[in-house]
mmCIF file of N, CA and C in Angstrom:
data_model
loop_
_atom_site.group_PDB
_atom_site.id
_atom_site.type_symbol
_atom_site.label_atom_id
_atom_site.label_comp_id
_atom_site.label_asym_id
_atom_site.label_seq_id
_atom_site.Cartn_x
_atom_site.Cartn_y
_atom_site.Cartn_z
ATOM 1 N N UNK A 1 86.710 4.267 -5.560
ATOM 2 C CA UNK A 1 86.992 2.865 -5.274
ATOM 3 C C UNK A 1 88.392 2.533 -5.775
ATOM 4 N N UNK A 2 88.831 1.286 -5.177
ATOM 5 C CA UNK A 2 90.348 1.533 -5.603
ATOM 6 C C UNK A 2 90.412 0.370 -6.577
ATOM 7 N N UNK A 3 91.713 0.623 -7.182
ATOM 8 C CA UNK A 3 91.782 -0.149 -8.736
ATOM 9 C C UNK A 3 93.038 -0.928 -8.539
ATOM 10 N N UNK A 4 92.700 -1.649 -9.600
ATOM 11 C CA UNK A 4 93.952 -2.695 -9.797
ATOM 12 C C UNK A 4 94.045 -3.165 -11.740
ATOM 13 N N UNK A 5 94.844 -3.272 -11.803
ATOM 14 C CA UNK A 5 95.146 -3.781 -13.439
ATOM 15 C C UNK A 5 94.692 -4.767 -13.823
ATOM 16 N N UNK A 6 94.280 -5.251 -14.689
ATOM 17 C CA UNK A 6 93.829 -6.745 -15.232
ATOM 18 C C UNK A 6 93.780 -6.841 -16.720
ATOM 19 N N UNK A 7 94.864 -8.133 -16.696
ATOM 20 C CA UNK A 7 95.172 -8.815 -18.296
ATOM 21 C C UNK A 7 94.202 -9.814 -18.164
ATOM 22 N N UNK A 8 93.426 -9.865 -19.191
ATOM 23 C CA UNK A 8 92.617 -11.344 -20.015
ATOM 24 C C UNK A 8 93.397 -11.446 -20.987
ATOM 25 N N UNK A 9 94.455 -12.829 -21.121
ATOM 26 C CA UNK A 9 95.257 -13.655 -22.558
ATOM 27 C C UNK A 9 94.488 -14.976 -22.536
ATOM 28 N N UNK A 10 94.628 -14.704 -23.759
ATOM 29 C CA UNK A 10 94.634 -16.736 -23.950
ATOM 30 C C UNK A 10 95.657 -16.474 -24.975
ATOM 31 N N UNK A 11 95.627 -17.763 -25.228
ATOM 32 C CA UNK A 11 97.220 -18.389 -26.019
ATOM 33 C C UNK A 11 97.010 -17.791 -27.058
ATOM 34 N N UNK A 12 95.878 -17.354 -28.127
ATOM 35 C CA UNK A 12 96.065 -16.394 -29.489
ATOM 36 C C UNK A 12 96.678 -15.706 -29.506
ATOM 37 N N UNK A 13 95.885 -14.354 -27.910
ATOM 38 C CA UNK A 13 95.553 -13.217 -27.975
ATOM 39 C C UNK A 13 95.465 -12.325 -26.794
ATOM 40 N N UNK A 14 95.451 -11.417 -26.794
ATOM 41 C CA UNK A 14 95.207 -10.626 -25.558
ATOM 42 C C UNK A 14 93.668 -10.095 -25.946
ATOM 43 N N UNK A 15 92.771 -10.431 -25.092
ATOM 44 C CA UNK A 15 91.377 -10.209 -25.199
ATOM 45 C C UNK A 15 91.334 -8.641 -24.483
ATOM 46 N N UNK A 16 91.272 -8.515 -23.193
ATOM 47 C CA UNK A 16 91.149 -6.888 -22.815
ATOM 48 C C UNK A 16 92.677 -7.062 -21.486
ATOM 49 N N UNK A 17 92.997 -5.615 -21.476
ATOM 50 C CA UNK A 17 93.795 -5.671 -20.214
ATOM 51 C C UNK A 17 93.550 -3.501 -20.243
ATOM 52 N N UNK A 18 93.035 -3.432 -18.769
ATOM 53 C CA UNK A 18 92.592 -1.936 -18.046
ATOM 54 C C UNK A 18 92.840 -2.070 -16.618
ATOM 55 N N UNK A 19 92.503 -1.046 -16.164
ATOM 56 C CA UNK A 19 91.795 -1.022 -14.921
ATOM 57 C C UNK A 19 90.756 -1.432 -14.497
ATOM 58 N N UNK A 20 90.174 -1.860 -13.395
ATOM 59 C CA UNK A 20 89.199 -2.498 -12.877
ATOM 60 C C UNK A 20 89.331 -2.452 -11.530
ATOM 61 N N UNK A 21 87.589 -2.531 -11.195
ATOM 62 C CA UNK A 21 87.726 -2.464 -9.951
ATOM 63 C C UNK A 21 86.824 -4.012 -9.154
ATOM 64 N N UNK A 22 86.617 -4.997 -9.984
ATOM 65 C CA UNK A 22 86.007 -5.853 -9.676
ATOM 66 C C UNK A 22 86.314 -7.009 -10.396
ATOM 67 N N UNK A 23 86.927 -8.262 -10.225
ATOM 68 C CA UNK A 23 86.900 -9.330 -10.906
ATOM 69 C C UNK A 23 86.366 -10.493 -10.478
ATOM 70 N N UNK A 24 85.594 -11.414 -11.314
ATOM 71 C CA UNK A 24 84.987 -12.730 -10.934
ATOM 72 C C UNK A 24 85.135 -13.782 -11.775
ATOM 73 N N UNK A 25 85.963 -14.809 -10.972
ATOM 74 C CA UNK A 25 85.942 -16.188 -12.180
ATOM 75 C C UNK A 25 85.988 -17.425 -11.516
ATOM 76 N N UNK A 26 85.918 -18.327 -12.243
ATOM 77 C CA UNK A 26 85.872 -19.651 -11.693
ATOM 78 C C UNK A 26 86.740 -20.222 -11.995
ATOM 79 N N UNK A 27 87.062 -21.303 -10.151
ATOM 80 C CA UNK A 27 88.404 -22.064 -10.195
ATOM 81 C C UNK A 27 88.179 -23.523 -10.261
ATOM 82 N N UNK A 28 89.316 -24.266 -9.744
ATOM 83 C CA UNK A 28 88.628 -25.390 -9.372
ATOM 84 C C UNK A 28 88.192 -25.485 -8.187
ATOM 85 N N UNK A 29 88.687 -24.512 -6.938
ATOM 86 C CA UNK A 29 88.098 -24.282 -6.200
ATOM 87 C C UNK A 29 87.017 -23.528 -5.910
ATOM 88 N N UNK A 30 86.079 -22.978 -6.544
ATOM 89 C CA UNK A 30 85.099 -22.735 -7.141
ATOM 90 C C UNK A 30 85.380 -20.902 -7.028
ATOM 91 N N UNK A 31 84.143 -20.215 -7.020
ATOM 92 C CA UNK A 31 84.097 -18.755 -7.482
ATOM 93 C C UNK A 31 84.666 -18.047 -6.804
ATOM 94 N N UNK A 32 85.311 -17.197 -7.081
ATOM 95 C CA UNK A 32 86.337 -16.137 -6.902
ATOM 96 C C UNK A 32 86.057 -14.654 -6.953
ATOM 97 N N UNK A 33 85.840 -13.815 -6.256
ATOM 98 C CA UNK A 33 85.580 -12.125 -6.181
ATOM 99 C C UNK A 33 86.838 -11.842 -5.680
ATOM 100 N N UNK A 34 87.206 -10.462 -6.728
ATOM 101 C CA UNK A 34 88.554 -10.288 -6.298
ATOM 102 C C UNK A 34 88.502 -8.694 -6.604
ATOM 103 N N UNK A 35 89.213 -8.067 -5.791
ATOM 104 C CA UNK A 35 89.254 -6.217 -5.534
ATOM 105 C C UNK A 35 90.501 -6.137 -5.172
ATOM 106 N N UNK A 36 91.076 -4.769 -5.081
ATOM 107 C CA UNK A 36 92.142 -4.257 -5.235
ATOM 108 C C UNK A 36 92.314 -4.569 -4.278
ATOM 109 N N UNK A 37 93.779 -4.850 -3.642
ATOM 110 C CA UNK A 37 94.284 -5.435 -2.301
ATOM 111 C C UNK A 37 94.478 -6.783 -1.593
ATOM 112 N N UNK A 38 93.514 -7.234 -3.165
ATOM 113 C CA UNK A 38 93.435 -8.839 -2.269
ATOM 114 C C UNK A 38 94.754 -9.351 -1.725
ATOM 115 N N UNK A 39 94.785 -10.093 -1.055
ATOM 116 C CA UNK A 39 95.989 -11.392 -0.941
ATOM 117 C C UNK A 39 96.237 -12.044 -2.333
ATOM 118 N N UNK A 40 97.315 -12.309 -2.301
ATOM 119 C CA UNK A 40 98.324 -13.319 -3.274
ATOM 120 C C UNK A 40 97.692 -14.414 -3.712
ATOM 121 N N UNK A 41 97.190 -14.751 -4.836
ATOM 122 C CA UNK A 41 96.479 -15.979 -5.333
ATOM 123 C C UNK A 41 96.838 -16.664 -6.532
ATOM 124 N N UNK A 42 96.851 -18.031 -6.522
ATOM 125 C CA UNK A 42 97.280 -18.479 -7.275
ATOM 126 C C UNK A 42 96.380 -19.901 -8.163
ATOM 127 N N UNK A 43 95.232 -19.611 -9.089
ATOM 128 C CA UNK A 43 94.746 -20.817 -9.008
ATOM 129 C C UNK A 43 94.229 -21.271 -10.471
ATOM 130 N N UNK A 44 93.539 -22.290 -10.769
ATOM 131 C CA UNK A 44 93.400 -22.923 -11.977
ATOM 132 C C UNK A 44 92.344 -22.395 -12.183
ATOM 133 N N UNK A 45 92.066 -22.235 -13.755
ATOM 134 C CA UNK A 45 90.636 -21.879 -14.315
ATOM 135 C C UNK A 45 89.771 -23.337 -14.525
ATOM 136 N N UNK A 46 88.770 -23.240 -14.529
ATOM 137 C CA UNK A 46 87.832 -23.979 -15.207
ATOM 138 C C UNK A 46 86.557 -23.300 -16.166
ATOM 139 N N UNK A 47 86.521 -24.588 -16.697
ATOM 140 C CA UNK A 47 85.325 -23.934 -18.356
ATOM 141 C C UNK A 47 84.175 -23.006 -17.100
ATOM 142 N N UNK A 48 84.443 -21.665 -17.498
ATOM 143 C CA UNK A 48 83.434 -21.007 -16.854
ATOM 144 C C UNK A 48 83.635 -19.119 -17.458
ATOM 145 N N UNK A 49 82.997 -18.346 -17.001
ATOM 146 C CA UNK A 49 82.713 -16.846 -17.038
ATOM 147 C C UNK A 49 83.629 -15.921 -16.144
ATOM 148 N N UNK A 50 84.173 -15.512 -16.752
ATOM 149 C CA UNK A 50 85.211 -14.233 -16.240
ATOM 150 C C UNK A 50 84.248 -13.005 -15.974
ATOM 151 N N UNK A 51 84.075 -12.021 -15.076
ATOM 152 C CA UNK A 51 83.697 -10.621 -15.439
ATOM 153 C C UNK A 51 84.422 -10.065 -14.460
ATOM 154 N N UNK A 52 84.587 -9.036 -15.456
ATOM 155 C CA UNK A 52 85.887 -7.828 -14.916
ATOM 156 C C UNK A 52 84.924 -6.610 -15.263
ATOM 157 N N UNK A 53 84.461 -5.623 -13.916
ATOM 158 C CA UNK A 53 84.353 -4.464 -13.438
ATOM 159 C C UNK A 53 85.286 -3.687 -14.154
ATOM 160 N N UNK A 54 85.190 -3.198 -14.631
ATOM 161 C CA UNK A 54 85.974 -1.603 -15.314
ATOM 162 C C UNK A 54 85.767 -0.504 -14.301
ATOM 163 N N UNK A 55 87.131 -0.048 -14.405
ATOM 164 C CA UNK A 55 86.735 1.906 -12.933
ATOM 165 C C UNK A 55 85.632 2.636 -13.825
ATOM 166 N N UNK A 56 84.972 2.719 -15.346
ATOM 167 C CA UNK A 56 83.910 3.452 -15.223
ATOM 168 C C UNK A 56 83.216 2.456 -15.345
ATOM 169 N N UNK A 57 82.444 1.299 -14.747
ATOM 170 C CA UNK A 57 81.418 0.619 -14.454
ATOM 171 C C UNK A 57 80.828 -0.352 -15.588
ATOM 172 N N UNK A 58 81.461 -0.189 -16.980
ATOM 173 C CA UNK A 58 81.243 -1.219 -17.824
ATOM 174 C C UNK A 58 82.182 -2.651 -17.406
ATOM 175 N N UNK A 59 81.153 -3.684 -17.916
ATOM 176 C CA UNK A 59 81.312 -5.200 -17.324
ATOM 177 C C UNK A 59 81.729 -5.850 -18.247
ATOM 178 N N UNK A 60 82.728 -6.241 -18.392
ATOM 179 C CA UNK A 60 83.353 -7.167 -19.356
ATOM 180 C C UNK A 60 83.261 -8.874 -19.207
ATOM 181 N N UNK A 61 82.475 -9.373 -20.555
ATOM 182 C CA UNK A 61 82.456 -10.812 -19.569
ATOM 183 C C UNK A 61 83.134 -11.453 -20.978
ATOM 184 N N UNK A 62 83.531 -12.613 -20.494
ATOM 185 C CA UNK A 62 84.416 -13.683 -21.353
ATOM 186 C C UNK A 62 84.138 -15.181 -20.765
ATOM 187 N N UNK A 63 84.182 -15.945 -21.943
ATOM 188 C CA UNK A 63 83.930 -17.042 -21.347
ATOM 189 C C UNK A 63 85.392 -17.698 -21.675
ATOM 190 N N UNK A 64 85.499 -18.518 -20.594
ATOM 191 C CA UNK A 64 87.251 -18.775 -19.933
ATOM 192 C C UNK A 64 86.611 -20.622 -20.364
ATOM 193 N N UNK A 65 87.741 -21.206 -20.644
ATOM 194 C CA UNK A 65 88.236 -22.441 -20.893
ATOM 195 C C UNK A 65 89.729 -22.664 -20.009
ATOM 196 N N UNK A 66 89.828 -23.230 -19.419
ATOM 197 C CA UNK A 66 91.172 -23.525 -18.773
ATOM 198 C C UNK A 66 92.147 -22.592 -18.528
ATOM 199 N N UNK A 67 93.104 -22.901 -17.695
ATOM 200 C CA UNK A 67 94.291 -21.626 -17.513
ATOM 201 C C UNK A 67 94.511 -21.522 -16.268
ATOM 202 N N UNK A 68 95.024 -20.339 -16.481
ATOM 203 C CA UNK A 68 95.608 -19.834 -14.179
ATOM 204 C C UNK A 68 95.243 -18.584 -14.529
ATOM 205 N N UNK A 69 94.958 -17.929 -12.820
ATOM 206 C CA UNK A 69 94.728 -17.199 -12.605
ATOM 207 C C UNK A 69 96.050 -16.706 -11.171
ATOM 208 N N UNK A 70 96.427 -15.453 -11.703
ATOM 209 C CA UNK A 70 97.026 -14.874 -11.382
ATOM 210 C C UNK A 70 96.986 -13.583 -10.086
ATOM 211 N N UNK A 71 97.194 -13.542 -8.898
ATOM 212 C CA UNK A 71 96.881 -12.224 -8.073
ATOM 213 C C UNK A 71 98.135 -11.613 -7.302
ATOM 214 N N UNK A 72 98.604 -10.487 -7.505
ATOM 215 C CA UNK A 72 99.777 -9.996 -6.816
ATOM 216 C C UNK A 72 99.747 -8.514 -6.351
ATOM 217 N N UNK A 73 99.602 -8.218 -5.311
ATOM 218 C CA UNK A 73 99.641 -6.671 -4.931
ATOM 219 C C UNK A 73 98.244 -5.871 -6.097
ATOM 220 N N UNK A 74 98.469 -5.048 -6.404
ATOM 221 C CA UNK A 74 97.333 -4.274 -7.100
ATOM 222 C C UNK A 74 96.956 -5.284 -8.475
ATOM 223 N N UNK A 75 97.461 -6.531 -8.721
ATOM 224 C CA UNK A 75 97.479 -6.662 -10.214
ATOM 225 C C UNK A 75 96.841 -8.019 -10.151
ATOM 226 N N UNK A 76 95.951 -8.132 -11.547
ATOM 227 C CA UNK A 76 95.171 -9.893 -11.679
ATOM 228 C C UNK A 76 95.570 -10.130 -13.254
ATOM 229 N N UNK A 77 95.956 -11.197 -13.183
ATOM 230 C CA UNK A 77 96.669 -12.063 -14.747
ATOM 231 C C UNK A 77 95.177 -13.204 -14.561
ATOM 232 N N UNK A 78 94.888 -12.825 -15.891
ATOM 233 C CA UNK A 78 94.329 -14.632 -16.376
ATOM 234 C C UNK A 78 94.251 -15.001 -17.643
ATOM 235 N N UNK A 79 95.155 -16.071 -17.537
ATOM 236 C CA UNK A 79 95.963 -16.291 -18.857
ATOM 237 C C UNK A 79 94.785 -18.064 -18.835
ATOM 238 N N UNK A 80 94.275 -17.982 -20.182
ATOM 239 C CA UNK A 80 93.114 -18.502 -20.091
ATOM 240 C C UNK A 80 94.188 -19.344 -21.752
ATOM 241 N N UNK A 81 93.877 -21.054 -21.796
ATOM 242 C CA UNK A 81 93.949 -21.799 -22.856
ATOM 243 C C UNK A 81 93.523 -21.291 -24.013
ATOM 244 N N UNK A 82 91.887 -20.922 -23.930
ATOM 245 C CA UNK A 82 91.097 -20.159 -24.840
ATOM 246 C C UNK A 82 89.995 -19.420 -24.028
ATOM 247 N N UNK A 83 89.773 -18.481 -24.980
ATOM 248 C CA UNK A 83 88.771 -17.643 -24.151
ATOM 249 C C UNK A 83 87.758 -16.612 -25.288
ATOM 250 N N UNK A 84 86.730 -16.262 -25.060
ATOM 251 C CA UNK A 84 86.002 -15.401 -26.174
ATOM 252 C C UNK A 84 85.041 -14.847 -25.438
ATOM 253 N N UNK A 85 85.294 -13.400 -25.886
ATOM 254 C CA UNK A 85 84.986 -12.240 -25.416
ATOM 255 C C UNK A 85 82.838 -12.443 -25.609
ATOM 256 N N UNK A 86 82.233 -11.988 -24.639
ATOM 257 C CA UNK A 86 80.695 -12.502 -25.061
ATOM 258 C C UNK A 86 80.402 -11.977 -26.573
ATOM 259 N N UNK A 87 80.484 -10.870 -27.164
ATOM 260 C CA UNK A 87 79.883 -10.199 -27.942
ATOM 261 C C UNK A 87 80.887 -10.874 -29.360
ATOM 262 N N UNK A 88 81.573 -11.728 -29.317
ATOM 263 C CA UNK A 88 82.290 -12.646 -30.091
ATOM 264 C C UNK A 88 81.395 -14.392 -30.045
ATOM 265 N N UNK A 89 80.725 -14.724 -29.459
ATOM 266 C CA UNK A 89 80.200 -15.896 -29.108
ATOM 267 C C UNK A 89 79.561 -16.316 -30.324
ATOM 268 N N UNK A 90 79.705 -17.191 -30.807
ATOM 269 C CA UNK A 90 78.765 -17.639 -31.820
ATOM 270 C C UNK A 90 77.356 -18.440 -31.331
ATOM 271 N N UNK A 91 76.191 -18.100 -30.655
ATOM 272 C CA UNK A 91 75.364 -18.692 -29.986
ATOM 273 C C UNK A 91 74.562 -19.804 -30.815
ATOM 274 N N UNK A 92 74.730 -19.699 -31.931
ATOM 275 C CA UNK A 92 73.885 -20.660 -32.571
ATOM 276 C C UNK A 92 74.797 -22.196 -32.839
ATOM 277 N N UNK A 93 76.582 -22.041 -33.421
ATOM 278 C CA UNK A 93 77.330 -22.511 -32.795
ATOM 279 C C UNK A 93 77.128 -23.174 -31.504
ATOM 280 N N UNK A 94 77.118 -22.307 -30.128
ATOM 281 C CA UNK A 94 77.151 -22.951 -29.194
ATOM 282 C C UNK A 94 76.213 -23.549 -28.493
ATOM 283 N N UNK A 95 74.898 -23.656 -29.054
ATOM 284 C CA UNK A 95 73.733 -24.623 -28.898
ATOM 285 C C UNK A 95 73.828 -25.587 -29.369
ATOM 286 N N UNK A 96 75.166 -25.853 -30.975
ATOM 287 C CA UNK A 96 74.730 -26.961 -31.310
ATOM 288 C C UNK A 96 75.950 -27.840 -30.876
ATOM 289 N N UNK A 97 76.906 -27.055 -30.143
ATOM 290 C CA UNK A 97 77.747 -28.047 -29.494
ATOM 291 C C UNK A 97 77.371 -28.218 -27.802
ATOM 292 N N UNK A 98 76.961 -28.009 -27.596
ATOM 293 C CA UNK A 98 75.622 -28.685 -26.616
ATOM 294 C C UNK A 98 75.480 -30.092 -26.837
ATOM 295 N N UNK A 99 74.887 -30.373 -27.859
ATOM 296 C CA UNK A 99 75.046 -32.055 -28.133
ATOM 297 C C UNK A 99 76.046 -33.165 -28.442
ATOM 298 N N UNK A 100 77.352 -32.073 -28.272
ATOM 299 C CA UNK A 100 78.382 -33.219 -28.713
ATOM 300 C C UNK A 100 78.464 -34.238 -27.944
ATOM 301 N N UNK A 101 79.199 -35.009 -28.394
ATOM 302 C CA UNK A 101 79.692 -36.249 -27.545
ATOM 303 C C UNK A 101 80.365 -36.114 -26.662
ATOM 304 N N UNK A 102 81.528 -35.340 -26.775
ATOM 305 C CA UNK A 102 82.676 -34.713 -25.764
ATOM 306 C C UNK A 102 82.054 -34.493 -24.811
ATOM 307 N N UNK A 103 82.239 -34.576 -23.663
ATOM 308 C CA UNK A 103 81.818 -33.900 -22.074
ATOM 309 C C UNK A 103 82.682 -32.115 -22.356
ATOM 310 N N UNK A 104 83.904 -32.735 -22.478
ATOM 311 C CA UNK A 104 84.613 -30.824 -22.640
ATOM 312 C C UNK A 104 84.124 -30.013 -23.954
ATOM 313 N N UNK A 105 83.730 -30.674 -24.724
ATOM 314 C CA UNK A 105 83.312 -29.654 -25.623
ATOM 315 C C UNK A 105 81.615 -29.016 -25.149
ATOM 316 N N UNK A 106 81.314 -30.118 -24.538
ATOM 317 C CA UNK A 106 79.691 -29.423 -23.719
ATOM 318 C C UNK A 106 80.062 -28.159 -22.480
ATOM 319 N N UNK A 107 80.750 -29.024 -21.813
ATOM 320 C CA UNK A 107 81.062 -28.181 -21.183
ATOM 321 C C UNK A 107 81.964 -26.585 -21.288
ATOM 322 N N UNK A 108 82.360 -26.280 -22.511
ATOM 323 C CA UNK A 108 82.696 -25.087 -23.225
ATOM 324 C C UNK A 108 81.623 -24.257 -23.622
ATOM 325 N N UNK A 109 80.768 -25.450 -24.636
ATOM 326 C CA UNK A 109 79.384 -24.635 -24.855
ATOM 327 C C UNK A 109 78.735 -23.931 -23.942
ATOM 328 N N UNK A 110 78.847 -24.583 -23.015
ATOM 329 C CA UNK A 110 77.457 -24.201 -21.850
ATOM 330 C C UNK A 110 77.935 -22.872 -21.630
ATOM 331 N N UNK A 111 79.529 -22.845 -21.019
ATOM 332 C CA UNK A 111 80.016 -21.629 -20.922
ATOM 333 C C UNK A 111 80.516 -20.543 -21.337
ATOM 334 N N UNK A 112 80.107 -20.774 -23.015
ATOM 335 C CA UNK A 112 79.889 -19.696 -23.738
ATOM 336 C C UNK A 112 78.648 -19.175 -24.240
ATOM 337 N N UNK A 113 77.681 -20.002 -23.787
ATOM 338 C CA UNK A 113 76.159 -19.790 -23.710
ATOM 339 C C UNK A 113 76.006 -18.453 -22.426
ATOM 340 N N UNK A 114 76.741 -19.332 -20.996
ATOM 341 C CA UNK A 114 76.670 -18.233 -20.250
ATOM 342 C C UNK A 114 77.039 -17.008 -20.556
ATOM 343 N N UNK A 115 78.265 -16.953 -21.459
ATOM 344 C CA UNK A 115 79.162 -15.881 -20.978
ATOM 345 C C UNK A 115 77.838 -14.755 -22.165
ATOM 346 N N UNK A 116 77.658 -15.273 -23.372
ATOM 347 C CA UNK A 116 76.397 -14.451 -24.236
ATOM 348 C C UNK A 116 75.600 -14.486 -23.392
ATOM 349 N N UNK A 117 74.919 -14.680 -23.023
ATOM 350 C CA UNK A 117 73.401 -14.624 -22.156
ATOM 351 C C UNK A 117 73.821 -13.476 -21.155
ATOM 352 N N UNK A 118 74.746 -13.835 -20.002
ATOM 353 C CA UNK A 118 74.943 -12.148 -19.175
ATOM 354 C C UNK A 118 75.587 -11.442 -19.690
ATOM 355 N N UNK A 119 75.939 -11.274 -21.174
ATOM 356 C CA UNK A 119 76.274 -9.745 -21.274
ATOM 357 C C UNK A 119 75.360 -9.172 -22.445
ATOM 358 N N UNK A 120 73.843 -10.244 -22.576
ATOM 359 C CA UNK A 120 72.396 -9.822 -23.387
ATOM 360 C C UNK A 120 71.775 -8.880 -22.483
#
């Protein structure tokens, strides 16, 4: 299958950057599947779940908070505000910001609830 490169940053850090042969995230135009060859893309993140396909078949998921997403010839950038890798998630943390007041801070939770839950 054919491959393409992929950086996950957020503003800390560089979370993972490999090869891959599969990426999925959410825009504001909503979900995104992306493989080697795509067309040229250019679009906004929203609080949601990244997973990036690796060429040997491990699934990398992250939960994405804001940013762009990046697509050019073989290569995908997503340079994410903040972002945390699932197996980094603090789930007990993110149940209890579930109840905040904030709409964006719920809406972070939820999607770091997701991003732990599919990679349990």
């Amino acid at each position: 299958m054919a491959e393409m490169s992929v950086q996950l940053v957020a503003v800390e850090r560089r979370l993972w950057s490999g090869s891959a042969t599969f990426v999925v995230a959410q825009t504001t135009e909503g979900e995104i599947g992306l493989m080697a060859g795509h067309e040229p893309v250019l679009g906004a993140l929203v609080d949601g779940i990244v997973k990036i396909t690796t060429t040997d078949g491990e699934v990398i998921t992250a939960a994405v908070h804001g940013g762009f997403l990046s697509v050019n010839a073989n290569n995908v950038s997503i340079l994410a505000e903040s972002a945390e890798l699932s197996g980094e998630i603090d789930v007990a943390a993110a149940r209890r910001d579930l109840q905040a007041e904030d709409a964006d801070e719920r809406a972070r939770a939820a999607a770091r609830l997701r991003a732990a839950d599919s990679a349990a």
